[in-house]
PDB file of N, CA, C and O in Angstrom:
ATOM      1  N   MET A 214     125.953 120.695  27.421  1.00 50.00           N
ATOM      2  CA  MET A 214     126.291 119.457  28.095  1.00 50.00           C
ATOM      3  C   MET A 214     127.462 118.782  27.396  1.00 50.00           C
ATOM      4  O   MET A 214     127.549 118.804  26.185  1.00 50.00           O
ATOM      5  N   SER A 215     128.293 118.219  28.177  1.00 55.00           N
ATOM      6  CA  SER A 215     129.433 117.529  27.566  1.00 55.00           C
ATOM      7  C   SER A 215     129.089 116.070  27.305  1.00 55.00           C
ATOM      8  O   SER A 215     128.386 115.433  28.073  1.00 55.00           O
ATOM      9  N   GLU A 216     129.589 115.586  26.206  1.00 64.00           N
ATOM     10  CA  GLU A 216     129.387 114.184  25.859  1.00 64.00           C
ATOM     11  C   GLU A 216     130.627 113.398  26.251  1.00 64.00           C
ATOM     12  O   GLU A 216     131.739 113.893  26.128  1.00 64.00           O
ATOM     13  N   LYS A 217     130.421 112.177  26.705  1.00 70.00           N
ATOM     14  CA  LYS A 217     131.558 111.322  27.007  1.00 70.00           C
ATOM     15  C   LYS A 217     132.191 110.875  25.704  1.00 70.00           C
ATOM     16  O   LYS A 217     131.495 110.499  24.772  1.00 70.00           O
ATOM     17  N   LEU A 218     133.489 110.957  25.658  1.00 73.00           N
ATOM     18  CA  LEU A 218     134.195 110.479  24.484  1.00 73.00           C
ATOM     19  C   LEU A 218     134.253 108.966  24.532  1.00 73.00           C
ATOM     20  O   LEU A 218     134.586 108.383  25.558  1.00 73.00           O
ATOM     21  N   LYS A 219     133.925 108.358  23.438  1.00 85.00           N
ATOM     22  CA  LYS A 219     133.964 106.903  23.374  1.00 85.00           C
ATOM     23  C   LYS A 219     135.238 106.470  22.676  1.00 85.00           C
ATOM     24  O   LYS A 219     135.664 107.086  21.704  1.00 85.00           O
ATOM     25  N   MET A 220     135.824 105.411  23.184  1.00 85.00           N
ATOM     26  CA  MET A 220     137.048 104.879  22.610  1.00 85.00           C
ATOM     27  C   MET A 220     136.716 103.566  21.915  1.00 85.00           C
ATOM     28  O   MET A 220     135.981 102.743  22.455  1.00 85.00           O
ATOM     29  N   SER A 221     137.289 103.405  20.751  1.00 91.00           N
ATOM     30  CA  SER A 221     137.057 102.157  20.034  1.00 91.00           C
ATOM     31  C   SER A 221     137.710 101.001  20.785  1.00 91.00           C
ATOM     32  O   SER A 221     138.716 101.194  21.479  1.00 91.00           O
ATOM     33  N   PRO A 222     137.161  99.813  20.677  1.00 89.00           N
ATOM     34  CA  PRO A 222     137.762  98.649  21.335  1.00 89.00           C
ATOM     35  C   PRO A 222     139.203  98.409  20.881  1.00 89.00           C
ATOM     36  O   PRO A 222     140.039  97.988  21.680  1.00 89.00           O
ATOM     37  N   GLU A 223     139.484  98.707  19.623  1.00 92.00           N
ATOM     38  CA  GLU A 223     140.852  98.515  19.109  1.00 92.00           C
ATOM     39  C   GLU A 223     141.829  99.457  19.799  1.00 92.00           C
ATOM     40  O   GLU A 223     142.933  99.066  20.169  1.00 92.00           O
ATOM     41  N   LYS A 224     141.421 100.719  19.960  1.00 92.00           N
ATOM     42  CA  LYS A 224     142.280 101.697  20.617  1.00 92.00           C
ATOM     43  C   LYS A 224     142.477 101.330  22.088  1.00 92.00           C
ATOM     44  O   LYS A 224     143.578 101.428  22.617  1.00 92.00           O
ATOM     45  N   ALA A 225     141.414 100.892  22.743  1.00 91.00           N
ATOM     46  CA  ALA A 225     141.511 100.487  24.148  1.00 91.00           C
ATOM     47  C   ALA A 225     142.472  99.318  24.305  1.00 91.00           C
ATOM     48  O   ALA A 225     143.287  99.295  25.242  1.00 91.00           O
ATOM     49  N   LYS A 226     142.401  98.359  23.392  1.00 94.00           N
ATOM     50  CA  LYS A 226     143.298  97.205  23.447  1.00 94.00           C
ATOM     51  C   LYS A 226     144.744  97.630  23.216  1.00 94.00           C
ATOM     52  O   LYS A 226     145.659  97.145  23.885  1.00 94.00           O
ATOM     53  N   GLU A 227     144.949  98.563  22.289  1.00 94.00           N
ATOM     54  CA  GLU A 227     146.296  99.074  22.002  1.00 94.00           C
ATOM     55  C   GLU A 227     146.889  99.752  23.240  1.00 94.00           C
ATOM     56  O   GLU A 227     148.047  99.527  23.593  1.00 94.00           O
ATOM     57  N   ILE A 228     146.102 100.552  23.922  1.00 94.00           N
ATOM     58  CA  ILE A 228     146.560 101.240  25.130  1.00 94.00           C
ATOM     59  C   ILE A 228     146.856 100.234  26.235  1.00 94.00           C
ATOM     60  O   ILE A 228     147.861 100.340  26.940  1.00 94.00           O
ATOM     61  N   GLN A 229     146.005  99.250  26.378  1.00 95.00           N
ATOM     62  CA  GLN A 229     146.200  98.217  27.395  1.00 95.00           C
ATOM     63  C   GLN A 229     147.497  97.440  27.134  1.00 95.00           C
ATOM     64  O   GLN A 229     148.269  97.178  28.064  1.00 95.00           O
ATOM     65  N   GLU A 230     147.762  97.088  25.880  1.00 96.00           N
ATOM     66  CA  GLU A 230     148.984  96.364  25.523  1.00 96.00           C
ATOM     67  C   GLU A 230     150.217  97.229  25.772  1.00 96.00           C
ATOM     68  O   GLU A 230     151.230  96.762  26.286  1.00 96.00           O
ATOM     69  N   ARG A 231     150.125  98.514  25.423  1.00 96.00           N
ATOM     70  CA  ARG A 231     151.243  99.430  25.644  1.00 96.00           C
ATOM     71  C   ARG A 231     151.555  99.524  27.130  1.00 96.00           C
ATOM     72  O   ARG A 231     152.719  99.436  27.542  1.00 96.00           O
ATOM     73  N   ASN A 232     150.532  99.671  27.952  1.00 97.00           N
ATOM     74  CA  ASN A 232     150.747  99.763  29.396  1.00 97.00           C
ATOM     75  C   ASN A 232     151.332  98.468  29.958  1.00 97.00           C
ATOM     76  O   ASN A 232     152.202  98.507  30.834  1.00 97.00           O
ATOM     77  N   LYS A 233     150.864  97.333  29.467  1.00 97.00           N
ATOM     78  CA  LYS A 233     151.383  96.037  29.909  1.00 97.00           C
ATOM     79  C   LYS A 233     152.879  95.932  29.592  1.00 97.00           C
ATOM     80  O   LYS A 233     153.676  95.529  30.444  1.00 97.00           O
ATOM     81  N   GLU A 234     153.268  96.311  28.367  1.00 97.00           N
ATOM     82  CA  GLU A 234     154.686  96.237  27.979  1.00 97.00           C
ATOM     83  C   GLU A 234     155.530  97.201  28.797  1.00 97.00           C
ATOM     84  O   GLU A 234     156.637  96.865  29.231  1.00 97.00           O
ATOM     85  N   ARG A 235     155.031  98.398  29.034  1.00 97.00           N
ATOM     86  CA  ARG A 235     155.801  99.371  29.820  1.00 97.00           C
ATOM     87  C   ARG A 235     155.954  98.896  31.259  1.00 97.00           C
ATOM     88  O   ARG A 235     157.011  99.087  31.868  1.00 97.00           O
ATOM     89  N   ASN A 236     154.932  98.267  31.808  1.00 97.00           N
ATOM     90  CA  ASN A 236     155.052  97.701  33.155  1.00 97.00           C
ATOM     91  C   ASN A 236     156.088  96.587  33.194  1.00 97.00           C
ATOM     92  O   ASN A 236     156.837  96.458  34.173  1.00 97.00           O
ATOM     93  N   LEU A 237     156.140  95.764  32.145  1.00 98.00           N
ATOM     94  CA  LEU A 237     157.160  94.713  32.064  1.00 98.00           C
ATOM     95  C   LEU A 237     158.564  95.313  32.033  1.00 98.00           C
ATOM     96  O   LEU A 237     159.488  94.796  32.672  1.00 98.00           O
ATOM     97  N   ILE A 238     158.726  96.399  31.301  1.00 98.00           N
ATOM     98  CA  ILE A 238     160.025  97.072  31.211  1.00 98.00           C
ATOM     99  C   ILE A 238     160.433  97.608  32.581  1.00 98.00           C
ATOM    100  O   ILE A 238     161.568  97.407  33.030  1.00 98.00           O
ATOM    101  N   VAL A 239     159.516  98.269  33.260  1.00 97.00           N
ATOM    102  CA  VAL A 239     159.818  98.813  34.596  1.00 97.00           C
ATOM    103  C   VAL A 239     160.169  97.680  35.559  1.00 97.00           C
ATOM    104  O   VAL A 239     161.140  97.784  36.315  1.00 97.00           O
ATOM    105  N   GLN A 240     159.408  96.601  35.526  1.00 97.00           N
ATOM    106  CA  GLN A 240     159.673  95.470  36.416  1.00 97.00           C
ATOM    107  C   GLN A 240     161.043  94.857  36.129  1.00 97.00           C
ATOM    108  O   GLN A 240     161.784  94.520  37.056  1.00 97.00           O
ATOM    109  N   ALA A 241     161.389  94.740  34.849  1.00 97.00           N
ATOM    110  CA  ALA A 241     162.702  94.200  34.478  1.00 97.00           C
ATOM    111  C   ALA A 241     163.815  95.086  35.024  1.00 97.00           C
ATOM    112  O   ALA A 241     164.826  94.586  35.532  1.00 97.00           O
ATOM    113  N   MET A 242     163.619  96.391  34.948  1.00 97.00           N
ATOM    114  CA  MET A 242     164.645  97.312  35.443  1.00 97.00           C
ATOM    115  C   MET A 242     164.711  97.299  36.968  1.00 97.00           C
ATOM    116  O   MET A 242     165.785  97.474  37.541  1.00 97.00           O
ATOM    117  N   LYS A 243     163.591  97.075  37.626  1.00 96.00           N
ATOM    118  CA  LYS A 243     163.601  96.951  39.089  1.00 96.00           C
ATOM    119  C   LYS A 243     164.376  95.703  39.505  1.00 96.00           C
ATOM    120  O   LYS A 243     165.127  95.712  40.473  1.00 96.00           O
ATOM    121  N   ASN A 244     164.190  94.617  38.746  1.00 96.00           N
ATOM    122  CA  ASN A 244     164.832  93.348  39.082  1.00 96.00           C
ATOM    123  C   ASN A 244     166.304  93.287  38.687  1.00 96.00           C
ATOM    124  O   ASN A 244     167.099  92.661  39.374  1.00 96.00           O
ATOM    125  N   HIS A 245     166.661  93.911  37.561  1.00 96.00           N
ATOM    126  CA  HIS A 245     168.015  93.765  37.016  1.00 96.00           C
ATOM    127  C   HIS A 245     168.831  95.051  37.036  1.00 96.00           C
ATOM    128  O   HIS A 245     169.991  95.047  36.650  1.00 96.00           O
ATOM    129  N   GLY A 246     168.240  96.150  37.435  1.00 96.00           N
ATOM    130  CA  GLY A 246     168.955  97.416  37.483  1.00 96.00           C
ATOM    131  C   GLY A 246     169.081  98.048  36.113  1.00 96.00           C
ATOM    132  O   GLY A 246     168.349  97.724  35.178  1.00 96.00           O
ATOM    133  N   SER A 247     170.025  98.940  35.998  1.00 96.00           N
ATOM    134  CA  SER A 247     170.256  99.672  34.754  1.00 96.00           C
ATOM    135  C   SER A 247     170.476  98.700  33.611  1.00 96.00           C
ATOM    136  O   SER A 247     171.178  97.702  33.774  1.00 96.00           O
ATOM    137  N   SER A 248     169.876  99.004  32.462  1.00 97.00           N
ATOM    138  CA  SER A 248     169.893  98.050  31.357  1.00 97.00           C
ATOM    139  C   SER A 248     169.917  98.748  30.004  1.00 97.00           C
ATOM    140  O   SER A 248     169.445  99.878  29.871  1.00 97.00           O
ATOM    141  N   THR A 249     170.406  98.033  29.011  1.00 98.00           N
ATOM    142  CA  THR A 249     170.358  98.496  27.624  1.00 98.00           C
ATOM    143  C   THR A 249     169.068  98.004  26.978  1.00 98.00           C
ATOM    144  O   THR A 249     168.377  97.153  27.531  1.00 98.00           O
ATOM    145  N   VAL A 250     168.787  98.511  25.801  1.00 98.00           N
ATOM    146  CA  VAL A 250     167.603  98.077  25.055  1.00 98.00           C
ATOM    147  C   VAL A 250     167.652  96.574  24.825  1.00 98.00           C
ATOM    148  O   VAL A 250     166.659  95.866  25.046  1.00 98.00           O
ATOM    149  N   GLU A 251     168.803  96.062  24.414  1.00 97.00           N
ATOM    150  CA  GLU A 251     168.936  94.621  24.150  1.00 97.00           C
ATOM    151  C   GLU A 251     168.720  93.790  25.407  1.00 97.00           C
ATOM    152  O   GLU A 251     168.065  92.745  25.366  1.00 97.00           O
ATOM    153  N   GLU A 252     169.256  94.240  26.536  1.00 97.00           N
ATOM    154  CA  GLU A 252     169.077  93.508  27.786  1.00 97.00           C
ATOM    155  C   GLU A 252     167.608  93.474  28.200  1.00 97.00           C
ATOM    156  O   GLU A 252     167.102  92.436  28.625  1.00 97.00           O
ATOM    157  N   ILE A 253     166.947  94.604  28.065  1.00 98.00           N
ATOM    158  CA  ILE A 253     165.519  94.665  28.409  1.00 98.00           C
ATOM    159  C   ILE A 253     164.722  93.771  27.479  1.00 98.00           C
ATOM    160  O   ILE A 253     163.814  93.052  27.909  1.00 98.00           O
ATOM    161  N   SER A 254     165.060  93.775  26.214  1.00 98.00           N
ATOM    162  CA  SER A 254     164.365  92.945  25.231  1.00 98.00           C
ATOM    163  C   SER A 254     164.499  91.464  25.580  1.00 98.00           C
ATOM    164  O   SER A 254     163.509  90.723  25.549  1.00 98.00           O
ATOM    165  N   LYS A 255     165.708  91.047  25.931  1.00 97.00           N
ATOM    166  CA  LYS A 255     165.928  89.642  26.297  1.00 97.00           C
ATOM    167  C   LYS A 255     165.154  89.271  27.562  1.00 97.00           C
ATOM    168  O   LYS A 255     164.589  88.181  27.664  1.00 97.00           O
ATOM    169  N   THR A 256     165.120  90.177  28.519  1.00 97.00           N
ATOM    170  CA  THR A 256     164.447  89.905  29.789  1.00 97.00           C
ATOM    171  C   THR A 256     162.933  89.845  29.637  1.00 97.00           C
ATOM    172  O   THR A 256     162.279  88.994  30.239  1.00 97.00           O
ATOM    173  N   THR A 257     162.380  90.756  28.826  1.00 97.00           N
ATOM    174  CA  THR A 257     160.920  90.873  28.724  1.00 97.00           C
ATOM    175  C   THR A 257     160.317  90.072  27.577  1.00 97.00           C
ATOM    176  O   THR A 257     159.114  89.794  27.582  1.00 97.00           O
ATOM    177  N   GLY A 258     161.131  89.759  26.561  1.00 97.00           N
ATOM    178  CA  GLY A 258     160.597  89.095  25.377  1.00 97.00           C
ATOM    179  C   GLY A 258     159.963  90.059  24.389  1.00 97.00           C
ATOM    180  O   GLY A 258     159.362  89.644  23.401  1.00 97.00           O
ATOM    181  N   ILE A 259     160.085  91.353  24.646  1.00 97.00           N
ATOM    182  CA  ILE A 259     159.559  92.381  23.744  1.00 97.00           C
ATOM    183  C   ILE A 259     160.642  92.703  22.720  1.00 97.00           C
ATOM    184  O   ILE A 259     161.804  92.889  23.088  1.00 97.00           O
ATOM    185  N   GLU A 260     160.270  92.770  21.435  1.00 97.00           N
ATOM    186  CA  GLU A 260     161.278  93.026  20.408  1.00 97.00           C
ATOM    187  C   GLU A 260     161.951  94.378  20.631  1.00 97.00           C
ATOM    188  O   GLU A 260     161.348  95.310  21.167  1.00 97.00           O
ATOM    189  N   THR A 261     163.227  94.452  20.245  1.00 97.00           N
ATOM    190  CA  THR A 261     164.058  95.613  20.561  1.00 97.00           C
ATOM    191  C   THR A 261     163.478  96.924  20.029  1.00 97.00           C
ATOM    192  O   THR A 261     163.563  97.938  20.702  1.00 97.00           O
ATOM    193  N   SER A 262     162.892  96.915  18.846  1.00 97.00           N
ATOM    194  CA  SER A 262     162.348  98.162  18.298  1.00 97.00           C
ATOM    195  C   SER A 262     161.204  98.692  19.160  1.00 97.00           C
ATOM    196  O   SER A 262     161.075  99.900  19.372  1.00 97.00           O
ATOM    197  N   ARG A 263     160.400  97.808  19.703  1.00 97.00           N
ATOM    198  CA  ARG A 263     159.291  98.214  20.583  1.00 97.00           C
ATOM    199  C   ARG A 263     159.841  98.711  21.920  1.00 97.00           C
ATOM    200  O   ARG A 263     159.352  99.703  22.469  1.00 97.00           O
ATOM    201  N   VAL A 264     160.857  98.008  22.450  1.00 98.00           N
ATOM    202  CA  VAL A 264     161.476  98.447  23.711  1.00 98.00           C
ATOM    203  C   VAL A 264     162.023  99.856  23.541  1.00 98.00           C
ATOM    204  O   VAL A 264     161.796 100.729  24.385  1.00 98.00           O
ATOM    205  N   LEU A 265     162.716 100.097  22.436  1.00 97.00           N
ATOM    206  CA  LEU A 265     163.298 101.420  22.193  1.00 97.00           C
ATOM    207  C   LEU A 265     162.214 102.488  22.128  1.00 97.00           C
ATOM    208  O   LEU A 265     162.342 103.550  22.749  1.00 97.00           O
ATOM    209  N   ARG A 266     161.130 102.217  21.423  1.00 97.00           N
ATOM    210  CA  ARG A 266     160.036 103.202  21.334  1.00 97.00           C
ATOM    211  C   ARG A 266     159.441 103.481  22.716  1.00 97.00           C
ATOM    212  O   ARG A 266     159.164 104.635  23.052  1.00 97.00           O
ATOM    213  N   HIS A 267     159.258 102.431  23.502  1.00 98.00           N
ATOM    214  CA  HIS A 267     158.744 102.626  24.859  1.00 98.00           C
ATOM    215  C   HIS A 267     159.709 103.465  25.693  1.00 98.00           C
ATOM    216  O   HIS A 267     159.298 104.387  26.402  1.00 98.00           O
ATOM    217  N   LEU A 268     160.993 103.146  25.619  1.00 98.00           N
ATOM    218  CA  LEU A 268     161.982 103.869  26.424  1.00 98.00           C
ATOM    219  C   LEU A 268     162.074 105.335  26.035  1.00 98.00           C
ATOM    220  O   LEU A 268     162.238 106.198  26.907  1.00 98.00           O
ATOM    221  N   ILE A 269     161.957 105.635  24.752  1.00 97.00           N
ATOM    222  CA  ILE A 269     161.967 107.036  24.316  1.00 97.00           C
ATOM    223  C   ILE A 269     160.788 107.780  24.939  1.00 97.00           C
ATOM    224  O   ILE A 269     160.952 108.873  25.493  1.00 97.00           O
ATOM    225  N   ALA A 270     159.595 107.185  24.870  1.00 97.00           N
ATOM    226  CA  ALA A 270     158.402 107.814  25.450  1.00 97.00           C
ATOM    227  C   ALA A 270     158.526 107.902  26.968  1.00 97.00           C
ATOM    228  O   ALA A 270     158.219 108.948  27.575  1.00 97.00           O
ATOM    229  N   MET A 271     158.987 106.833  27.591  1.00 98.00           N
ATOM    230  CA  MET A 271     159.099 106.809  29.048  1.00 98.00           C
ATOM    231  C   MET A 271     160.137 107.813  29.541  1.00 98.00           C
ATOM    232  O   MET A 271     159.975 108.390  30.619  1.00 98.00           O
ATOM    233  N   THR A 272     161.180 108.048  28.755  1.00 97.00           N
ATOM    234  CA  THR A 272     162.173 109.060  29.100  1.00 97.00           C
ATOM    235  C   THR A 272     161.534 110.446  29.037  1.00 97.00           C
ATOM    236  O   THR A 272     161.732 111.268  29.930  1.00 97.00           O
ATOM    237  N   ALA A 273     160.750 110.690  27.999  1.00 97.00           N
ATOM    238  CA  ALA A 273     160.082 111.981  27.845  1.00 97.00           C
ATOM    239  C   ALA A 273     159.128 112.269  29.003  1.00 97.00           C
ATOM    240  O   ALA A 273     158.970 113.421  29.421  1.00 97.00           O
ATOM    241  N   PHE A 274     158.502 111.218  29.544  1.00 95.00           N
ATOM    242  CA  PHE A 274     157.562 111.372  30.649  1.00 95.00           C
ATOM    243  C   PHE A 274     158.229 111.245  32.019  1.00 95.00           C
ATOM    244  O   PHE A 274     157.548 111.268  33.051  1.00 95.00           O
ATOM    245  N   GLY A 275     159.553 111.067  32.054  1.00 95.00           N
ATOM    246  CA  GLY A 275     160.276 110.988  33.319  1.00 95.00           C
ATOM    247  C   GLY A 275     160.170 109.662  34.044  1.00 95.00           C
ATOM    248  O   GLY A 275     160.511 109.561  35.215  1.00 95.00           O
ATOM    249  N   LYS A 276     159.717 108.621  33.347  1.00 96.00           N
ATOM    250  CA  LYS A 276     159.574 107.301  33.963  1.00 96.00           C
ATOM    251  C   LYS A 276     160.895 106.533  33.992  1.00 96.00           C
ATOM    252  O   LYS A 276     161.082 105.646  34.813  1.00 96.00           O
ATOM    253  N   VAL A 277     161.783 106.829  33.053  1.00 97.00           N
ATOM    254  CA  VAL A 277     163.132 106.271  33.031  1.00 97.00           C
ATOM    255  C   VAL A 277     164.105 107.397  32.691  1.00 97.00           C
ATOM    256  O   VAL A 277     163.700 108.464  32.231  1.00 97.00           O
ATOM    257  N   GLN A 278     165.371 107.138  32.936  1.00 97.00           N
ATOM    258  CA  GLN A 278     166.423 108.108  32.653  1.00 97.00           C
ATOM    259  C   GLN A 278     167.554 107.425  31.902  1.00 97.00           C
ATOM    260  O   GLN A 278     167.734 106.209  32.017  1.00 97.00           O
ATOM    261  N   ILE A 279     168.318 108.224  31.188  1.00 97.00           N
ATOM    262  CA  ILE A 279     169.541 107.714  30.569  1.00 97.00           C
ATOM    263  C   ILE A 279     170.640 107.842  31.611  1.00 97.00           C
ATOM    264  O   ILE A 279     170.881 108.918  32.154  1.00 97.00           O
ATOM    265  N   GLU A 280     171.279 106.709  31.889  1.00 96.00           N
ATOM    266  CA  GLU A 280     172.333 106.685  32.910  1.00 96.00           C
ATOM    267  C   GLU A 280     173.702 106.911  32.298  1.00 96.00           C
ATOM    268  O   GLU A 280     174.593 107.455  32.931  1.00 96.00           O
ATOM    269  N   GLY A 281     173.890 106.429  31.081  1.00 96.00           N
ATOM    270  CA  GLY A 281     175.190 106.538  30.426  1.00 96.00           C
ATOM    271  C   GLY A 281     175.224 105.588  29.246  1.00 96.00           C
ATOM    272  O   GLY A 281     174.217 105.385  28.573  1.00 96.00           O
ATOM    273  N   ASP A 282     176.405 105.005  29.026  1.00 95.00           N
ATOM    274  CA  ASP A 282     176.506 104.027  27.945  1.00 95.00           C
ATOM    275  C   ASP A 282     177.418 102.882  28.350  1.00 95.00           C
ATOM    276  O   ASP A 282     178.248 103.020  29.235  1.00 95.00           O
ATOM    277  N   ARG A 283     177.189 101.741  27.700  1.00 94.00           N
ATOM    278  CA  ARG A 283     177.969 100.530  27.931  1.00 94.00           C
ATOM    279  C   ARG A 283     178.090  99.817  26.597  1.00 94.00           C
ATOM    280  O   ARG A 283     177.083  99.575  25.938  1.00 94.00           O
ATOM    281  N   ASP A 284     179.298  99.505  26.188  1.00 93.00           N
ATOM    282  CA  ASP A 284     179.527  98.795  24.927  1.00 93.00           C
ATOM    283  C   ASP A 284     178.818  99.480  23.753  1.00 93.00           C
ATOM    284  O   ASP A 284     178.142  98.843  22.950  1.00 93.00           O
ATOM    285  N   ASN A 285     178.927 100.797  23.703  1.00 95.00           N
ATOM    286  CA  ASN A 285     178.320 101.606  22.638  1.00 95.00           C
ATOM    287  C   ASN A 285     176.801 101.521  22.606  1.00 95.00           C
ATOM    288  O   ASN A 285     176.189 101.693  21.550  1.00 95.00           O
ATOM    289  N   GLN A 286     176.168 101.237  23.730  1.00 96.00           N
ATOM    290  CA  GLN A 286     174.713 101.222  23.836  1.00 96.00           C
ATOM    291  C   GLN A 286     174.291 102.117  24.997  1.00 96.00           C
ATOM    292  O   GLN A 286     174.966 102.172  26.021  1.00 96.00           O
ATOM    293  N   ILE A 287     173.168 102.781  24.820  1.00 97.00           N
ATOM    294  CA  ILE A 287     172.643 103.627  25.885  1.00 97.00           C
ATOM    295  C   ILE A 287     172.135 102.746  27.020  1.00 97.00           C
ATOM    296  O   ILE A 287     171.491 101.725  26.788  1.00 97.00           O
ATOM    297  N   VAL A 288     172.442 103.142  28.246  1.00 98.00           N
ATOM    298  CA  VAL A 288     171.981 102.431  29.435  1.00 98.00           C
ATOM    299  C   VAL A 288     170.894 103.265  30.099  1.00 98.00           C
ATOM    300  O   VAL A 288     171.086 104.457  30.366  1.00 98.00           O
ATOM    301  N   TYR A 289     169.749 102.626  30.340  1.00 98.00           N
ATOM    302  CA  TYR A 289     168.606 103.289  30.963  1.00 98.00           C
ATOM    303  C   TYR A 289     168.472 102.829  32.401  1.00 98.00           C
ATOM    304  O   TYR A 289     168.812 101.691  32.736  1.00 98.00           O
ATOM    305  N   CYS A 290     167.951 103.719  33.237  1.00 97.00           N
ATOM    306  CA  CYS A 290     167.701 103.370  34.633  1.00 97.00           C
ATOM    307  C   CYS A 290     166.394 104.004  35.080  1.00 97.00           C
ATOM    308  O   CYS A 290     165.865 104.898  34.421  1.00 97.00           O
ATOM    309  N   LEU A 291     165.900 103.532  36.198  1.00 97.00           N
ATOM    310  CA  LEU A 291     164.709 104.138  36.793  1.00 97.00           C
ATOM    311  C   LEU A 291     165.154 105.347  37.608  1.00 97.00           C
ATOM    312  O   LEU A 291     166.243 105.334  38.206  1.00 97.00           O
ATOM    313  N   PRO A 292     164.347 106.390  37.654  1.00 94.00           N
ATOM    314  CA  PRO A 292     164.708 107.540  38.478  1.00 94.00           C
ATOM    315  C   PRO A 292     164.760 107.154  39.947  1.00 94.00           C
ATOM    316  O   PRO A 292     164.030 106.264  40.381  1.00 94.00           O
ATOM    317  N   ARG A 293     165.595 107.802  40.670  1.00 86.00           N
ATOM    318  CA  ARG A 293     165.692 107.548  42.116  1.00 86.00           C
ATOM    319  C   ARG A 293     164.451 108.058  42.809  1.00 86.00           C
ATOM    320  O   ARG A 293     163.964 109.153  42.503  1.00 86.00           O
ATOM    321  N   GLU A 294     163.964 107.293  43.742  1.00 74.00           N
ATOM    322  CA  GLU A 294     162.823 107.725  44.550  1.00 74.00           C
ATOM    323  C   GLU A 294     163.353 108.363  45.810  1.00 74.00           C
ATOM    324  O   GLU A 294     164.046 107.742  46.591  1.00 74.00           O
ATOM    325  N   ASP A 295     163.036 109.624  45.988  1.00 59.00           N
ATOM    326  CA  ASP A 295     163.535 110.351  47.179  1.00 59.00           C
ATOM    327  C   ASP A 295     162.599 110.222  48.335  1.00 59.00           C
ATOM    328  O   ASP A 295     161.466 110.028  48.288  1.00 59.00           O
TER     329      ASP A 295
END
């Protein structure tokens, strides 16, 4: 028989916070279009180091893409919905 894996309340809260921040990032990009880490940070209120970590993970999972660069900063965008 398989046992259900239990998650600690701390881990559950961490995952919930991560998802909340990533949703804020996606919403900011929907509202403002392609953006740099600094622009997203200003829009969402999430510190730049956290935004960058989220964007790296979200890029790996195909949730955002690198569009190019602006003023020596990487510009991220949402993938096109076909």
